[in-house]
Tab-separated table of C-alpha atoms (C1' of nucleotides) in Angstrom:
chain	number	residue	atom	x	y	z
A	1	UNK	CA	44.225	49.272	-36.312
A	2	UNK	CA	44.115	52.548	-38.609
A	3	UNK	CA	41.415	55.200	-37.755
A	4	UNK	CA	39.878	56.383	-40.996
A	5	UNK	CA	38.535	60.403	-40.840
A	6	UNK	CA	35.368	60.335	-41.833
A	7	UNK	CA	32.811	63.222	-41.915
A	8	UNK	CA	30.239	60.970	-39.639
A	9	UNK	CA	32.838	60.689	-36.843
A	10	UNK	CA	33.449	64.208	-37.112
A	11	UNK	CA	30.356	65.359	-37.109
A	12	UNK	CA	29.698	62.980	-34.224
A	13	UNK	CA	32.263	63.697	-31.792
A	14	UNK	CA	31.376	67.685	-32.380
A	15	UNK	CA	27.914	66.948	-31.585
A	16	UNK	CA	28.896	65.411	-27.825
A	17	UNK	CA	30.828	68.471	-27.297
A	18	UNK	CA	28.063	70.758	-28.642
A	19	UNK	CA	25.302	69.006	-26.822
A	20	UNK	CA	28.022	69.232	-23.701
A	21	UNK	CA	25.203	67.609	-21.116
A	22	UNK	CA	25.902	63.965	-21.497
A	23	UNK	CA	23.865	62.954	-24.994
A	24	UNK	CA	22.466	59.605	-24.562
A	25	UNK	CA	23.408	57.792	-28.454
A	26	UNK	CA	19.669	58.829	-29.268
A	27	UNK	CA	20.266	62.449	-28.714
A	28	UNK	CA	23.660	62.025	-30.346
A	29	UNK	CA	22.119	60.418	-33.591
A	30	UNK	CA	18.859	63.051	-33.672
A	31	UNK	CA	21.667	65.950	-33.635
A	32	UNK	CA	24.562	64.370	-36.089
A	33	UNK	CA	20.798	63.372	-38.763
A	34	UNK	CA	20.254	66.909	-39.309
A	35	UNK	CA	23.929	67.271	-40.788
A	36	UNK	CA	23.730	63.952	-42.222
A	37	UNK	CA	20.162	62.499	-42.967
A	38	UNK	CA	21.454	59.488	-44.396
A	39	UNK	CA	23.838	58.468	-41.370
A	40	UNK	CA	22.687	55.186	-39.319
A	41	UNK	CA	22.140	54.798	-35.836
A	42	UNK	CA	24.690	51.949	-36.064
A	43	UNK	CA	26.494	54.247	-37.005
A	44	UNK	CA	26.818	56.877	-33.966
A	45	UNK	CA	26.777	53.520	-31.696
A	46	UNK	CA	29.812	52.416	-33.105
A	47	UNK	CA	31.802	55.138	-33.193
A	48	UNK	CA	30.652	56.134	-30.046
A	49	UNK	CA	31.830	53.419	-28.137
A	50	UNK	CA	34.812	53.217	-30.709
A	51	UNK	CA	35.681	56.710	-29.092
A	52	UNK	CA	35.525	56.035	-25.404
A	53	UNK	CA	37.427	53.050	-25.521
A	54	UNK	CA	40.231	55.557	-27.195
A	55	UNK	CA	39.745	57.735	-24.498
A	56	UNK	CA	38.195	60.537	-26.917
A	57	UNK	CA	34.962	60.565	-24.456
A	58	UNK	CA	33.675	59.035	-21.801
A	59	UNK	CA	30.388	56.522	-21.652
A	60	UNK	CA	28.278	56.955	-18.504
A	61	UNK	CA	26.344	53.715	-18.104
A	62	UNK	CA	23.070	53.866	-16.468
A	63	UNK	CA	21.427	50.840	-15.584
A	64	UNK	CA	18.009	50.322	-16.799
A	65	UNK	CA	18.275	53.452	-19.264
A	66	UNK	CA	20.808	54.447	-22.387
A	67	UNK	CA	24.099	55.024	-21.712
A	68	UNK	CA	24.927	58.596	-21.952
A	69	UNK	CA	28.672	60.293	-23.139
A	70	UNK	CA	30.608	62.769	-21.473
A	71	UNK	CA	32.778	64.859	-23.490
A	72	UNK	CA	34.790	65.782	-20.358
A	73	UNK	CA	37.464	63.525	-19.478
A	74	UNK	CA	38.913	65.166	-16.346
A	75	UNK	CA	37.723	62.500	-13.313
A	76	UNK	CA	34.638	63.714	-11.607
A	77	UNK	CA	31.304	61.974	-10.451
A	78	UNK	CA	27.592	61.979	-11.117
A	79	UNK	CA	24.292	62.328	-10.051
A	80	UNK	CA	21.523	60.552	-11.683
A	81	UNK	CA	17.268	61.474	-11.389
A	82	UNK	CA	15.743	58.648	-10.649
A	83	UNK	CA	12.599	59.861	-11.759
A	84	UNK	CA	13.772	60.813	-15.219
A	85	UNK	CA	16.930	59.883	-15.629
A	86	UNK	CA	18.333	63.243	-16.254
A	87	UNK	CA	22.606	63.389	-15.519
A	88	UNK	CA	24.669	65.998	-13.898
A	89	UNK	CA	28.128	66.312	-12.993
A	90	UNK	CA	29.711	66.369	-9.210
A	91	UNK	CA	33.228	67.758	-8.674
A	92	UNK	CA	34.679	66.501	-5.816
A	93	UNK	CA	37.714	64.763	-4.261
A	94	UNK	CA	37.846	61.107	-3.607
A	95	UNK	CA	40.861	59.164	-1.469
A	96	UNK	CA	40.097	57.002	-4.509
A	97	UNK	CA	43.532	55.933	-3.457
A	98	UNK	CA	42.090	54.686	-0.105
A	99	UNK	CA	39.127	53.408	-0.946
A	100	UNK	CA	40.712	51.013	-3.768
A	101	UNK	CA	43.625	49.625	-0.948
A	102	UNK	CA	40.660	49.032	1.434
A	103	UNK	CA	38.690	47.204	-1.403
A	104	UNK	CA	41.455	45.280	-2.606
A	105	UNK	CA	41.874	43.818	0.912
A	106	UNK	CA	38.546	42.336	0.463
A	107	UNK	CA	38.901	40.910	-2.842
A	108	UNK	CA	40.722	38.862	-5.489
A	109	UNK	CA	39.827	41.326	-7.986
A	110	UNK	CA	42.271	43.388	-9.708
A	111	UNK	CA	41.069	46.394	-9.263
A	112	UNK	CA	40.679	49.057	-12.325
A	113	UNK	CA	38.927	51.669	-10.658
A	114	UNK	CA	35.920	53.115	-8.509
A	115	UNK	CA	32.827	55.368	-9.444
A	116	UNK	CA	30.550	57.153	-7.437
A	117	UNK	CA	26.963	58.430	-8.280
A	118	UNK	CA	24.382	60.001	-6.435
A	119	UNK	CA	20.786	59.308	-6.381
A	120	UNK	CA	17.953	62.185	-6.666
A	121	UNK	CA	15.594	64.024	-8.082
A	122	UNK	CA	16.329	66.317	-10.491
A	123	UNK	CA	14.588	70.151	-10.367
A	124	UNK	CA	12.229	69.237	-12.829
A	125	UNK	CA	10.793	65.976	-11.305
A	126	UNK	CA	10.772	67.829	-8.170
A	127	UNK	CA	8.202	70.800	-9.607
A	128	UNK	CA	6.412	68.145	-10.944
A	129	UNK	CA	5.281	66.142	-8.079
A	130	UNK	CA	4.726	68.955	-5.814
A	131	UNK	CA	2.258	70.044	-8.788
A	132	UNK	CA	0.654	66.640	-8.601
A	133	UNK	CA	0.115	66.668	-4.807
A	134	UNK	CA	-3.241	67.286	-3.756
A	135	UNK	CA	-4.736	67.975	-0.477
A	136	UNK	CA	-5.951	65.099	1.319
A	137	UNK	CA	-9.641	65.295	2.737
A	138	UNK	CA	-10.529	63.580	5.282
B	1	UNK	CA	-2.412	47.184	-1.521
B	2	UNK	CA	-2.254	43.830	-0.828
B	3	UNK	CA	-0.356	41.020	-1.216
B	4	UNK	CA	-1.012	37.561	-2.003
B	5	UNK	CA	0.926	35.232	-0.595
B	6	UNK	CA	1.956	32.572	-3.835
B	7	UNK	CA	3.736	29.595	-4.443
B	8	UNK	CA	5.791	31.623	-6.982
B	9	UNK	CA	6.295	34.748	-4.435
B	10	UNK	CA	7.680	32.480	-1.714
B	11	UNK	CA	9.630	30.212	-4.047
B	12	UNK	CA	11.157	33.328	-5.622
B	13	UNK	CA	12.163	34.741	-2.354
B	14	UNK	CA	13.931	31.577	-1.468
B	15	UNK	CA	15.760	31.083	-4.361
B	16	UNK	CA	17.593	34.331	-4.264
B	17	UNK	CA	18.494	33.897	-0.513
B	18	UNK	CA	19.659	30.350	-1.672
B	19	UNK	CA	21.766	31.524	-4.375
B	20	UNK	CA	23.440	33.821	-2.296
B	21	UNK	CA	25.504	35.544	-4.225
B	22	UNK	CA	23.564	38.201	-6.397
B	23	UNK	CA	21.624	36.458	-8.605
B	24	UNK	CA	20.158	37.831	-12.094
B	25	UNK	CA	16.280	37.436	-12.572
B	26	UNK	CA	17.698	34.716	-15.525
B	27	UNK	CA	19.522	33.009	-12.884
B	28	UNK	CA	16.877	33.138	-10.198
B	29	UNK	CA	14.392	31.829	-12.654
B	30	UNK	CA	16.178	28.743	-13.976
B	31	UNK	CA	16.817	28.185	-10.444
B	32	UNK	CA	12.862	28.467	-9.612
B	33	UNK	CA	11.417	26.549	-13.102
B	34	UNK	CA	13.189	23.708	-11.048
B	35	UNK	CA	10.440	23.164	-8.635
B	36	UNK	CA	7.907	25.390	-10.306
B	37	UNK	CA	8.185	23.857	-14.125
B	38	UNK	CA	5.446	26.307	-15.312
B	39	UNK	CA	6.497	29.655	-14.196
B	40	UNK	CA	6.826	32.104	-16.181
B	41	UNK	CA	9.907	34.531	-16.747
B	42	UNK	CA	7.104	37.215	-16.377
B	43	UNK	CA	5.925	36.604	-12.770
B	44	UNK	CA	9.662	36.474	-11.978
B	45	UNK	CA	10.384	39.608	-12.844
B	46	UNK	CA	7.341	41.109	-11.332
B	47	UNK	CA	8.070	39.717	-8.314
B	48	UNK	CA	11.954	40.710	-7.988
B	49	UNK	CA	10.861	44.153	-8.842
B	50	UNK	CA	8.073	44.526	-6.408
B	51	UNK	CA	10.221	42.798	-3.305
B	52	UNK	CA	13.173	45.008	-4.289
B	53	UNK	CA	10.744	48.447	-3.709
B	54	UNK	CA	9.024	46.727	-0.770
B	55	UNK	CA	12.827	46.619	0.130
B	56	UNK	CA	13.042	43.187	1.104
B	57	UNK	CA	15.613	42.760	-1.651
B	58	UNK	CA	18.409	44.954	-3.063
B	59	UNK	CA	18.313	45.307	-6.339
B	60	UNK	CA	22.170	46.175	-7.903
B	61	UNK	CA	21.297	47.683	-11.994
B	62	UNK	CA	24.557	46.521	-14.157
B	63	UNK	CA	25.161	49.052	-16.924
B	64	UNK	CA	24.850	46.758	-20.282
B	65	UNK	CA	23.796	43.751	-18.322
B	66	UNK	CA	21.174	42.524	-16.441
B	67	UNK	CA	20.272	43.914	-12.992
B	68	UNK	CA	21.351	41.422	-10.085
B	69	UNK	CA	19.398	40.932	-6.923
B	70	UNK	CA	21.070	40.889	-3.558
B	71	UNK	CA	19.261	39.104	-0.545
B	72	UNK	CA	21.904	41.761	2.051
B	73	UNK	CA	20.064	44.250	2.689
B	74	UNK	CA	22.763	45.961	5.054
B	75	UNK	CA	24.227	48.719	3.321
B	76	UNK	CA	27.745	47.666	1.309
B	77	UNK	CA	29.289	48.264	-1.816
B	78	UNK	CA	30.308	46.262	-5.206
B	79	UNK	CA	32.670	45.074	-7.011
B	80	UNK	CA	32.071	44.401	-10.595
B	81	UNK	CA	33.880	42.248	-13.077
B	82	UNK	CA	34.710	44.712	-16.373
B	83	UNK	CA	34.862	41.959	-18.458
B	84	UNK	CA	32.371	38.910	-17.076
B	85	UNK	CA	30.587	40.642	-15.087
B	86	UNK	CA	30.924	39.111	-11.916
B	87	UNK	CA	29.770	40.641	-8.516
B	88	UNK	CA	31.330	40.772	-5.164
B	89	UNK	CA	30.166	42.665	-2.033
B	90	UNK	CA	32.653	45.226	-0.361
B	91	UNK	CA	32.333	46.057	2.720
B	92	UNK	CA	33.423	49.675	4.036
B	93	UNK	CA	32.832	52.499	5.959
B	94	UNK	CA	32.093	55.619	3.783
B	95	UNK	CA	31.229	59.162	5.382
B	96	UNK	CA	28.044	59.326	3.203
B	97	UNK	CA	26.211	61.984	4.842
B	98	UNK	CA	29.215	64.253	4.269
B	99	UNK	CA	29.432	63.548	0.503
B	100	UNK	CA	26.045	64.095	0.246
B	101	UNK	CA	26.668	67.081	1.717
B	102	UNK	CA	29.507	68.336	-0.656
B	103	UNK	CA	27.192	66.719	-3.636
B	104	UNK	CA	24.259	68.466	-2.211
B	105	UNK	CA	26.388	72.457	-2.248
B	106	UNK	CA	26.427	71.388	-6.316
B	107	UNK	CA	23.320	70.713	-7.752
B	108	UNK	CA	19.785	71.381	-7.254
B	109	UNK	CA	18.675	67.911	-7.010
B	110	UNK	CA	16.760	66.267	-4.155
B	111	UNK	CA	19.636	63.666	-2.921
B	112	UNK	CA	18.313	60.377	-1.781
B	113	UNK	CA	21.811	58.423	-1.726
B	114	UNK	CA	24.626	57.459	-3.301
B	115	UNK	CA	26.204	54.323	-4.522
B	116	UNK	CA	30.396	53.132	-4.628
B	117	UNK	CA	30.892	50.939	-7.434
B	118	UNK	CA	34.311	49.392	-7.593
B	119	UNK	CA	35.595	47.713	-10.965
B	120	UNK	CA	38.504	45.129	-12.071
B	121	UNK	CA	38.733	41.717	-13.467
B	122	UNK	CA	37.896	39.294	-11.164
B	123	UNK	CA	40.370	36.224	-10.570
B	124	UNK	CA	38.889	34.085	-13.613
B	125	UNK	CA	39.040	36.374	-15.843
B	126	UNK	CA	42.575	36.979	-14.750
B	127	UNK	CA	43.462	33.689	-15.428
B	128	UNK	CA	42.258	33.364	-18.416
B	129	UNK	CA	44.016	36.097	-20.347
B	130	UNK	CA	47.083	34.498	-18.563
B	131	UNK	CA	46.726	31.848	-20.346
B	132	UNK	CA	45.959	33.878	-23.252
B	133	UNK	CA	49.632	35.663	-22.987
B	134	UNK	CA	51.466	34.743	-25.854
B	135	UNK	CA	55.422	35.718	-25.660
B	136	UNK	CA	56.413	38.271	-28.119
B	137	UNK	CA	59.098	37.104	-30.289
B	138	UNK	CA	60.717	40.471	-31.701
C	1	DG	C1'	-17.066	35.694	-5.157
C	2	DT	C1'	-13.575	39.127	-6.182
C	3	DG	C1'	-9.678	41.079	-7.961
C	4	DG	C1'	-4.768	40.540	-7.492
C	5	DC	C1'	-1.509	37.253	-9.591
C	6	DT	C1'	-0.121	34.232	-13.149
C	7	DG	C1'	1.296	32.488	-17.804
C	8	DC	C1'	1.698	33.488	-22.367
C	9	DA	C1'	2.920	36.110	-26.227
C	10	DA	C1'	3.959	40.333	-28.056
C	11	DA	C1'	5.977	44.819	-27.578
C	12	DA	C1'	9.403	47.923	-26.018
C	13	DT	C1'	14.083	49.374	-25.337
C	14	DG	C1'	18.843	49.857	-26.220
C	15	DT	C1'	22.514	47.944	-28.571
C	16	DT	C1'	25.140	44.785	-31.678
C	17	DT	C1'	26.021	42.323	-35.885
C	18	DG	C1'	26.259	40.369	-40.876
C	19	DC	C1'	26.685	41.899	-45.203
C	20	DA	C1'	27.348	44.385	-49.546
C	21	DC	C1'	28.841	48.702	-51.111
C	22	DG	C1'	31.346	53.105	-51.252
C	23	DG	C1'	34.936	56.172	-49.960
C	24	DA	C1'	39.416	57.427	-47.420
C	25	DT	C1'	43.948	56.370	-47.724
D	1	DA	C1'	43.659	49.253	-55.418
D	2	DT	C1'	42.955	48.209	-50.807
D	3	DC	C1'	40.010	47.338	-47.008
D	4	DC	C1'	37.954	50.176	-43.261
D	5	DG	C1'	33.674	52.377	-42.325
D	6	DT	C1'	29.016	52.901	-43.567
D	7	DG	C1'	23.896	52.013	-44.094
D	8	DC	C1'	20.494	48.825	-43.732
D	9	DA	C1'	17.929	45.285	-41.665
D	10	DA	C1'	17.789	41.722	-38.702
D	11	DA	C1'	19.323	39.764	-34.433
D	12	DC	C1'	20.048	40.236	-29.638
D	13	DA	C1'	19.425	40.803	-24.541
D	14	DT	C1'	16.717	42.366	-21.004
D	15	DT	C1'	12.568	43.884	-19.312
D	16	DT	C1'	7.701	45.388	-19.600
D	17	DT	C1'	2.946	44.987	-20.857
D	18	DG	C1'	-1.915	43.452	-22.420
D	19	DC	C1'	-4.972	40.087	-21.607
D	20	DA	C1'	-7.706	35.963	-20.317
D	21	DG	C1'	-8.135	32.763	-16.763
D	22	DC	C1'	-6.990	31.169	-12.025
D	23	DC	C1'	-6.513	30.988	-7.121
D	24	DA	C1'	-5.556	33.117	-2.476
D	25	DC	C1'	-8.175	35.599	0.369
DNA sequence: GTGGCTGCAAAATGTTTGCACGGAT
DNA sequence: ATCCGTGCAAACATTTTGCAGCCAC
């Protein structure tokens, strides 16, 4: 399984690092067009997930909503609007250790791993609904 | 805001209580066009959406797959199958307040919660590529 | 009787795939 | 010269939506 250097997975991979904030494939594809306005959207999907399954990045799915890429690998967590969708990170420390021995008691799974993400509302969302509150009259 | 008690509502309800074990709106609905042959995928989704906000079901969003619909409404975690997507409950004490906490001291979002998502293959899937283990012959 | 709920079909969303061609090796 | 990667369009999976008629209240 050779990996071929081409310009679009260049350009790709330099856009999640550029765009730093977790690029959903969408906001991958509208930055990599501008370098190359002939490249596909199959394109940047494919090499996308090509990438995190290497380990070059990592893909953030969301239910309900794209999945977004993280061009930091070190382990941390997320937090998720769930008015807009909009991703952060959270750095803290997990007895992941822990948490995995009590799961695997549980289960028959073999267990890979754990993730945890927070719920919220991000700044923005926030603004926006104390903007659209409006004094009741009774 | 009212609600109308229907057929389909009640027959919905029951299905995924019946089911048991975290149904997908697919799953609920070929379980429902059983005794309701002309319901429509449509009203079934409606209706898992609006019980899961009225909170009298869970709903559990799979990244890349459909959501799943869980009749506990006590609070527990999951286990997810990476590769069929299977879905266990786990049960376990977390100190949630205090990670929100720690989250909170990070980011300017509103927190409303935050979900533990475990992930591994489940037992199928384990035997399967067991079977799928070829010796090496060097 | 009214208007919320339903069934249907179509649209929307995000992603994958089949295929012929072109370019990296 | 290979044959992997690309661009394109179509397929795919899941969910939402517009609308006319129906039925629970």
């Amino acid at each position: 399984m050779e990996t071929r250097n081409t310009i679009q997975k260049q350009t790709i991979l330099q856009a999640v690092k550029q765009l730093a904030n977790h690029p959903t494939a969408e906001q991958v594809y509208e930055q990599v067009v501008q370098r190359l306005p002939n490249i596909s959207r199959a394109t940047v999907y494919r090499n996308l997930s090509s990438m995190a399954e290497r380990g070059m990045l990592r893909r953030i799915g969301v239910p309900g909503g794209a999945d977004h890429y993280d061009h930091t690998l070190e382990d941390h967590h997320h937090i998720l609007c769930s008015e807009c969708g909009a991703l952060e990170d959270i750095w803290m420390e997990l007895p992941t250790q822990h948490l995995q021995q009590v799961a695997q008691s549980q289960s028959q799974f073999a267990i890979e791993g754990c993730q945890l993400v927070f719920y919220g509302r991000c700044p923005a969302c926030q603004t926006k609904s104390e903007d659209a509150e409006i004094p009741h009259l009774h």
